[in-house]
mmCIF file of C-alpha atoms in Angstrom:
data_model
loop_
_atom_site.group_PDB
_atom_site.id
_atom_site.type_symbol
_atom_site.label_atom_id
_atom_site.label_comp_id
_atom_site.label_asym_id
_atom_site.label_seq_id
_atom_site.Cartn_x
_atom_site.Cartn_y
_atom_site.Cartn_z
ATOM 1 C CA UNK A 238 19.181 -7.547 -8.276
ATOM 2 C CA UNK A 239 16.254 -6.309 -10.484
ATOM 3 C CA UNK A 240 18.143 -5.694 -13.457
ATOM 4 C CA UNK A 241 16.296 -3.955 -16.258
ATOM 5 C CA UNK A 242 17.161 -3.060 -19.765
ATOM 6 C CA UNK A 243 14.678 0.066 -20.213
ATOM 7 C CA UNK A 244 15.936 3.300 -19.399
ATOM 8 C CA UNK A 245 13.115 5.115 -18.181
ATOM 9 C CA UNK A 246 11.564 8.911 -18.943
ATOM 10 C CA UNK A 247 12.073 11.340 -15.701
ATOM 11 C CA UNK A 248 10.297 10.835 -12.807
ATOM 12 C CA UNK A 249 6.704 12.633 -13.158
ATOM 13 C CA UNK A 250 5.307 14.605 -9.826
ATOM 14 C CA UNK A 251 1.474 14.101 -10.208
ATOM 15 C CA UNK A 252 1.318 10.261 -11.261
ATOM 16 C CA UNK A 253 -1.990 8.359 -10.428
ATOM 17 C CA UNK A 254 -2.014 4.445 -11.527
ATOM 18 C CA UNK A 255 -3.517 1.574 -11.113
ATOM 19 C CA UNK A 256 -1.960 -1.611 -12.510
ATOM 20 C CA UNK A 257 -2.554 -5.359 -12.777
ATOM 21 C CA UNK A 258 -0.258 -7.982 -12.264
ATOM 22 C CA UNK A 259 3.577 -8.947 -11.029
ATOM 23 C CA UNK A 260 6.121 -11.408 -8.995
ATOM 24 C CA UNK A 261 9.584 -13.774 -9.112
ATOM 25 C CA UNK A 262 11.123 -14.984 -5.614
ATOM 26 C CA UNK A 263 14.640 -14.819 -7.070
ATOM 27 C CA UNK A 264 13.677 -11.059 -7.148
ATOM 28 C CA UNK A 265 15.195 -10.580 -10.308
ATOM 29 C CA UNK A 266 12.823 -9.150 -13.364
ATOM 30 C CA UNK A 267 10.855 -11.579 -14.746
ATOM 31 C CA UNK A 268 9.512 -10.408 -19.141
ATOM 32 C CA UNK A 269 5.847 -9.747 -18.807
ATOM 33 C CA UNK A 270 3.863 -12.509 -19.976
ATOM 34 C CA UNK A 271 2.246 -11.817 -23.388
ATOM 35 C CA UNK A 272 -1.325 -11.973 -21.667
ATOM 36 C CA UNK A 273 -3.324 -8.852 -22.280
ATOM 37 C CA UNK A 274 -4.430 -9.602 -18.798
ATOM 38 C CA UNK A 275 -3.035 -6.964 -17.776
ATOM 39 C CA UNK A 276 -4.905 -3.612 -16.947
ATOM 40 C CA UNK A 277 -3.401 -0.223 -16.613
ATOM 41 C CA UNK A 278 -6.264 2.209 -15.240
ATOM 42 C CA UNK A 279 -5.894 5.747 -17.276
ATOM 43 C CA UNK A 280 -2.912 4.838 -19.391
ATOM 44 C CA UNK A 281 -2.985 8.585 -20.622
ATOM 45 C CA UNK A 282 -1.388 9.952 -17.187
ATOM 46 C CA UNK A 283 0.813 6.594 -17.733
ATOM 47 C CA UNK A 284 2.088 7.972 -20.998
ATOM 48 C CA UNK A 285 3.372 11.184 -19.225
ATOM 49 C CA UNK A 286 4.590 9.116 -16.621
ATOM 50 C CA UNK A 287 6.677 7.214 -18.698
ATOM 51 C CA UNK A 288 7.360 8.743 -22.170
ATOM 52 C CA UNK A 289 7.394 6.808 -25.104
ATOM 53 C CA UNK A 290 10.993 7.254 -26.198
ATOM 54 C CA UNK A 291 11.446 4.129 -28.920
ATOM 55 C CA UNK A 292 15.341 5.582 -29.515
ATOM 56 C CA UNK A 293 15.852 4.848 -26.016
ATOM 57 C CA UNK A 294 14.571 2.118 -25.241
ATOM 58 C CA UNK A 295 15.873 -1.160 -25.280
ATOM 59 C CA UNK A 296 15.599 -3.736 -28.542
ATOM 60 C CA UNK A 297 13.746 -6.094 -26.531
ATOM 61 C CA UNK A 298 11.621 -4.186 -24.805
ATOM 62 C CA UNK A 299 10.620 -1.898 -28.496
ATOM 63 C CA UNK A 300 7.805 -4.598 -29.702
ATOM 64 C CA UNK A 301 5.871 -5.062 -26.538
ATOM 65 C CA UNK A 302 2.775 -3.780 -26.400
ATOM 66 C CA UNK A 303 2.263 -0.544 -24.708
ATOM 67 C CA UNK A 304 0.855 -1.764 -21.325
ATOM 68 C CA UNK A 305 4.200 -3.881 -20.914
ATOM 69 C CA UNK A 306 6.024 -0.811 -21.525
ATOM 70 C CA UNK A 307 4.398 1.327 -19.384
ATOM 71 C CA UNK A 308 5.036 -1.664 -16.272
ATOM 72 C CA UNK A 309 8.029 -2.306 -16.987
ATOM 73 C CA UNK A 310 9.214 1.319 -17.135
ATOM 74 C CA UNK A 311 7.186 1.710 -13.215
ATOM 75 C CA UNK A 312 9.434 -1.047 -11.936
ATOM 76 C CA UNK A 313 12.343 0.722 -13.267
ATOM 77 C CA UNK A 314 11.234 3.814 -11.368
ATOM 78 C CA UNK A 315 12.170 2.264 -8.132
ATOM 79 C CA UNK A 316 15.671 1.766 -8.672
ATOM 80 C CA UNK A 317 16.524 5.426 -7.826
ATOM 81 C CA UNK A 318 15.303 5.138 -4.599
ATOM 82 C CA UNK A 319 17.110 1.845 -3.611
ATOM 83 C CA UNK A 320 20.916 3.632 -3.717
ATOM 84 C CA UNK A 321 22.931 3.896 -0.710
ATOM 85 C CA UNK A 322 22.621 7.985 -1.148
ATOM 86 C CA UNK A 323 18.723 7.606 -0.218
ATOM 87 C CA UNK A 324 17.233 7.737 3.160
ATOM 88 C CA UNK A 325 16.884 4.113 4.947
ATOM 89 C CA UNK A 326 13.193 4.334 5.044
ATOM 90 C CA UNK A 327 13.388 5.270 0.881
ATOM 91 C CA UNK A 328 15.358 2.220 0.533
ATOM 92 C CA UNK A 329 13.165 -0.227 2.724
ATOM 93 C CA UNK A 330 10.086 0.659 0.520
ATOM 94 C CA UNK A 331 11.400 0.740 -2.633
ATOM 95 C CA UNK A 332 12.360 -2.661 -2.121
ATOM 96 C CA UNK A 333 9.022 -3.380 -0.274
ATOM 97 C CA UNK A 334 7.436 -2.087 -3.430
ATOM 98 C CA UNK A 335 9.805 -3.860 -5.994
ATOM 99 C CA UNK A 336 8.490 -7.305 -4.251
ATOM 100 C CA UNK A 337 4.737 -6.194 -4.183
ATOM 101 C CA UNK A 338 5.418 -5.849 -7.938
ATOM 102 C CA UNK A 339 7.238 -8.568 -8.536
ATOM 103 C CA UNK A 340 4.539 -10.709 -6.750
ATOM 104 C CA UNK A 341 1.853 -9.631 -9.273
ATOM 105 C CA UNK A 342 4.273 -9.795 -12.234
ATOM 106 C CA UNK A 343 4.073 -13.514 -11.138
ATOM 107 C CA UNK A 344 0.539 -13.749 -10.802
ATOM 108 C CA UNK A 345 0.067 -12.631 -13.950
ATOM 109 C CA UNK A 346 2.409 -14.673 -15.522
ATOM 110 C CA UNK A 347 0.431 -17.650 -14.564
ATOM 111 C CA UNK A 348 -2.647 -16.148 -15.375
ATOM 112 C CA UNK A 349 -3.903 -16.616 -12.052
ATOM 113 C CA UNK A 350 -7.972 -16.182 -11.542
ATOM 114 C CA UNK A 351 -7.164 -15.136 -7.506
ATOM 115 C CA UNK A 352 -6.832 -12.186 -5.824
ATOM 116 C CA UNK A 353 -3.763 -12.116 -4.582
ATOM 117 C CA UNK A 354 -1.910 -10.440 -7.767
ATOM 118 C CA UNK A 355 -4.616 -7.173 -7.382
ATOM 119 C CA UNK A 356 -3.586 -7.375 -3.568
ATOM 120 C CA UNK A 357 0.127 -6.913 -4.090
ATOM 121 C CA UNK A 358 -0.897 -4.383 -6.848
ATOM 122 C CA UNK A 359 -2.681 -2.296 -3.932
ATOM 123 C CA UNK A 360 -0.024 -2.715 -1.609
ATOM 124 C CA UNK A 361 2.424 -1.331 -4.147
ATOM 125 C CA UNK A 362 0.546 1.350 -5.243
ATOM 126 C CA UNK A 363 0.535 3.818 -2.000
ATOM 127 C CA UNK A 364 4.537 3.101 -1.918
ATOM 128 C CA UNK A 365 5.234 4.597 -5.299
ATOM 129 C CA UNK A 366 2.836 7.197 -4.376
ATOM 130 C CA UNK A 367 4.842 7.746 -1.341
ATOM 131 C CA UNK A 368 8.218 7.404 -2.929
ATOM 132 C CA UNK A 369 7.046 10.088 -5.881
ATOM 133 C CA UNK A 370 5.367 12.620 -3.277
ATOM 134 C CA UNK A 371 8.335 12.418 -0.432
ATOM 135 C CA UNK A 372 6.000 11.156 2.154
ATOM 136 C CA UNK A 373 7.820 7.611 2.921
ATOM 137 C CA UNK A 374 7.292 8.857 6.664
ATOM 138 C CA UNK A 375 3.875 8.687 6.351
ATOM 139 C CA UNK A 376 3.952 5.404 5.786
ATOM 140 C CA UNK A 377 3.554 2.444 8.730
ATOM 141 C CA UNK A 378 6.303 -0.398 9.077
ATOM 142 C CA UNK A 379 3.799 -2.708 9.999
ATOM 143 C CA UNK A 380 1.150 -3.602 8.176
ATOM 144 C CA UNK A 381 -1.696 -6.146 8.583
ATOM 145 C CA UNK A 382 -1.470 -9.567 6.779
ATOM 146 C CA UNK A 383 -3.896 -9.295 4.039
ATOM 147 C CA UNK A 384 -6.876 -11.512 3.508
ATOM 148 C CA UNK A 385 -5.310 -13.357 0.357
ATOM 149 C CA UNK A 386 -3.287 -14.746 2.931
ATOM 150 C CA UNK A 387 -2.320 -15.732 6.834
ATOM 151 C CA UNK A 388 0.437 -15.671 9.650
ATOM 152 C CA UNK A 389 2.233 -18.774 9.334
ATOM 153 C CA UNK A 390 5.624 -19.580 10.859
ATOM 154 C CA UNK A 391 5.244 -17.383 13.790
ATOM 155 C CA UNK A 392 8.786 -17.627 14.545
ATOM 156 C CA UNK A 393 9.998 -15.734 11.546
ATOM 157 C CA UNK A 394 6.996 -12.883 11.819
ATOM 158 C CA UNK A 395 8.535 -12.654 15.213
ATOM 159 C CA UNK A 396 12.058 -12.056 14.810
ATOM 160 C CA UNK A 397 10.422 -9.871 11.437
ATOM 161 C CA UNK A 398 8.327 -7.885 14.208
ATOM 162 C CA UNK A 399 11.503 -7.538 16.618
ATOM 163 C CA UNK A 400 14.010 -6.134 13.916
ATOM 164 C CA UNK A 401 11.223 -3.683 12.787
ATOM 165 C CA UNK A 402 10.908 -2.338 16.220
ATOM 166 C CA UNK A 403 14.693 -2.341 16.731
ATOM 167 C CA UNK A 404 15.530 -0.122 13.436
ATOM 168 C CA UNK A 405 16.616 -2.999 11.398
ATOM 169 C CA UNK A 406 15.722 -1.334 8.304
ATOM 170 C CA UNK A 407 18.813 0.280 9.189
ATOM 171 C CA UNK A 408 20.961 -2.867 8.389
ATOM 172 C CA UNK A 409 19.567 -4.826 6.044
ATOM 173 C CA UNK A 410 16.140 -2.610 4.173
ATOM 174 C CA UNK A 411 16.380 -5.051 0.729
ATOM 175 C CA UNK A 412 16.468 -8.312 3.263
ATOM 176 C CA UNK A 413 13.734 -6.671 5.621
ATOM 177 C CA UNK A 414 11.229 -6.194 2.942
ATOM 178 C CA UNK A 415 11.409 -9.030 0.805
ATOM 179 C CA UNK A 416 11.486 -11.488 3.738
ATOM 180 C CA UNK A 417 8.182 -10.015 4.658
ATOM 181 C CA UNK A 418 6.425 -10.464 1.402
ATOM 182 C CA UNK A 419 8.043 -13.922 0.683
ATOM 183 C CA UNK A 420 6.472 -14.640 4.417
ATOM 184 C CA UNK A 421 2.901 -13.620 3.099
ATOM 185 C CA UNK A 422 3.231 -15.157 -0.522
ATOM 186 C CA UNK A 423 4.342 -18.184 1.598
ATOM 187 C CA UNK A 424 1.344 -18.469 3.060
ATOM 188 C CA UNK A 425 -0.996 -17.988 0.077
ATOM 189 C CA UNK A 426 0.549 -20.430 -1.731
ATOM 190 C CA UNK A 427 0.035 -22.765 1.253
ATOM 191 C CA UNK A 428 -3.439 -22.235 1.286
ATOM 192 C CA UNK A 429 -4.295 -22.526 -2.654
ATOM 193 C CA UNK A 430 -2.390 -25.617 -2.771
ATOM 194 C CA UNK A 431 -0.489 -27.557 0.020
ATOM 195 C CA UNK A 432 2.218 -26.907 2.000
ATOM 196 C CA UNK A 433 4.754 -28.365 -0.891
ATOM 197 C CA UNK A 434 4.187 -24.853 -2.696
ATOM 198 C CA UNK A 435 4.814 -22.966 0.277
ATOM 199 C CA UNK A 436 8.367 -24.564 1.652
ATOM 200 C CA UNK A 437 11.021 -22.712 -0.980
ATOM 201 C CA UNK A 438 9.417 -19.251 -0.086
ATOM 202 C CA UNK A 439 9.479 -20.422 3.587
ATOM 203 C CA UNK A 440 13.351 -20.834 3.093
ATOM 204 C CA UNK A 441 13.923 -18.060 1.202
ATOM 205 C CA UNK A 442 12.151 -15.735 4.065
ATOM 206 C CA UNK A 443 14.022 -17.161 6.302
ATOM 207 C CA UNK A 444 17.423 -17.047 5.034
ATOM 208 C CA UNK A 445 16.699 -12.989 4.289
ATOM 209 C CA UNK A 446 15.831 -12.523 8.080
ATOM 210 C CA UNK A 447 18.611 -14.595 8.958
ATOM 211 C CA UNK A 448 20.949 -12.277 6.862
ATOM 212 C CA UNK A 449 18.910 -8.826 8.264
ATOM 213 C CA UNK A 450 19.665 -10.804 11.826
ATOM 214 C CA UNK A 451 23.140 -11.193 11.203
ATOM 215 C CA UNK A 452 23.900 -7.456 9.909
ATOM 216 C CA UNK A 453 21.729 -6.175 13.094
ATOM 217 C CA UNK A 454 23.818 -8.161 15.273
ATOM 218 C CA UNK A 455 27.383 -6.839 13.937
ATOM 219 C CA UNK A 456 25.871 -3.188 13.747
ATOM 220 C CA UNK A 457 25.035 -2.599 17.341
ATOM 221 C CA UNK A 458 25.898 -3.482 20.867
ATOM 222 C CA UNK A 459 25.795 -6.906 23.286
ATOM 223 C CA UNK A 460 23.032 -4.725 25.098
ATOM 224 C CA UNK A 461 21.208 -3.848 22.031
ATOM 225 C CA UNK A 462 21.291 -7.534 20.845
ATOM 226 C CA UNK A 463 19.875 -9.269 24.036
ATOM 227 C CA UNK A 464 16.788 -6.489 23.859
ATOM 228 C CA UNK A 465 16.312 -7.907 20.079
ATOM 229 C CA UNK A 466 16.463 -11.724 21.523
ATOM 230 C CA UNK A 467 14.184 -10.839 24.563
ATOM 231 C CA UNK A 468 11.731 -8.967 21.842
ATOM 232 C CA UNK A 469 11.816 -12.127 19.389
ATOM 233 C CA UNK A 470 10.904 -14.267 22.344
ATOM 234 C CA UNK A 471 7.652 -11.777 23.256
ATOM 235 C CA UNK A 472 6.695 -11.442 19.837
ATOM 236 C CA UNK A 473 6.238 -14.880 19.266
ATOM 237 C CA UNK A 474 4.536 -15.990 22.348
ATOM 238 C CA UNK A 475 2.133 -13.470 20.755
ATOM 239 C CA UNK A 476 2.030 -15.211 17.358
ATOM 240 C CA UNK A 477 2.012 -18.541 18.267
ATOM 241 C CA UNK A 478 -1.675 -18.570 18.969
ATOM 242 C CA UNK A 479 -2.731 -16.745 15.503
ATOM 243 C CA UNK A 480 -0.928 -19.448 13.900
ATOM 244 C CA UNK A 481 -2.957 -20.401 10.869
ATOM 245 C CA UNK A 482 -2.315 -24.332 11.643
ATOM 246 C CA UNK A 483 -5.466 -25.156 9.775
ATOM 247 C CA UNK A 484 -4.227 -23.910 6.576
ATOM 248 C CA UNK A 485 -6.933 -21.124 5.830
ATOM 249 C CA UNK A 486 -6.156 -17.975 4.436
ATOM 250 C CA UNK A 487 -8.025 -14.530 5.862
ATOM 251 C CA UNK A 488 -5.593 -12.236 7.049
ATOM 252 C CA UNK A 489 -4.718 -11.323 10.329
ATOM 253 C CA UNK A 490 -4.697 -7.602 12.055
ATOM 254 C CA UNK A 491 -1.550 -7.688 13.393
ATOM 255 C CA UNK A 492 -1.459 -3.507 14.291
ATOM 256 C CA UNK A 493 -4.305 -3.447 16.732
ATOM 257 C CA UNK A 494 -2.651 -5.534 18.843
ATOM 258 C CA UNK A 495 0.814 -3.915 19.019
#
């Protein structure tokens, strides 16, 4: 999934960004809209992050303009760290970052006047820090729900929560982190406009966490598996109550009570 046509410059050490914009549910790269919407904070460290190389790069990618370049190189970054020879944790956030990414790309796309594609951007950023730096283990499997958005379908944050705590990363780390960020674009969408923009993203979150589920369950013990139910069940007597059943969007701390 995520296929893309550049063939990016080596990965740079001492890499400080900020971007604007990105996001497809199908999870597969999406061309930058032609909006010069989007901002790339100090493009002159992005030009030694990604070098300008027009005889490498692909045909279709040679007459953007240099900000699309420069994104569409940083996506291409992750790849490296998504291969079966990285660590789990590598793996899980490179994806997790890939969807943050993907979910501005989106918002972007659509020239959308909210937040929520500067959100994901933020969310993203720390990741590829982390990825670049080797410091993955720094970073926290679970995060709050940001204020762009809520906890909605407590069921699914649940059995989310529960596979987190169990090591599912392990199993499934693409599945794991895109269900998440489906479960909190989901919700946004929900809020901005009805529960009829929310429902595909609802599926599509749960159908990853059912597959994450399913690989958790054939990787480990009968005794293992009953701790996961018996977790699900605690985690969502836990949600049920922060339940955003009124449809408003303003994030939820989810760590502080953990």
């Amino acid at each position: 999934m995520f296929d893309s046509a550049i063939k990016a410059a080596p990965f740079k050490r001492s890499v400080c960004v900020t971007l604007s914009a990105l996001f497809s549910l199908t999870f597969m790269q999406p061309a930058l809209a032609k909006s010069e919407t989007v901002q790339v904070a100090n493009s002159t460290s992005m030009g030694e992050y990604c070098r300008d190389d027009s005889q490498t790069q692909a045909r279709s990618y040679r007459y953007q303009s240099e900000q699309q370049r420069l994104l569409n190189c940083m996506v291409t970054q992750l790849k490296p760290y998504q291969q079966k020879d990285k660590t789990v944790a590598q793996q899980y956030f490179a994806y997790k970052a890939q969807a943050w990414l993907n979910y501005a790309i989106h918002q972007n796309s659509m020239n959308s006047r909210s937040s929520a594609g500067q959100v994901a951007l933020e969310m993203a950023e720390p990741i590829l820090q982390a990825l670049d730096n080797d410091t993955v283990q720094d970073l926290g499997l679970h995060r709050d729900i940001p204020s762009t958005s809520a906890l909605m379908r407590p069921d699914l944050w649940a059995t989310l929560s529960a596979l987190k705590d169990g090591d599912g990363i392990a199993s499934a780390p693409r599945e794991m982190a895109f269900s998440e960020v489906a479960l909190i674009w989901a919700a946004t969408n929900q809020c901005a406009r009805g529960w009829r923009e929310s429902g595909m993203h609802f599926r599509m979150a749960d159908r990853w966490l059912e597959q994450a589920r399913e690989a958790y369950v054939n990787a480990n013990d009968s005794q293992t598996n009953v701790a996961l139910e018996k977790s699900i069940v605690s985690y969502h007597k836990q949600y049920s109550p922060l339940d955003a059943s009124d449809g408003t969007c303003r994030g939820q701390d989810l760590i502080s009570n953990r």
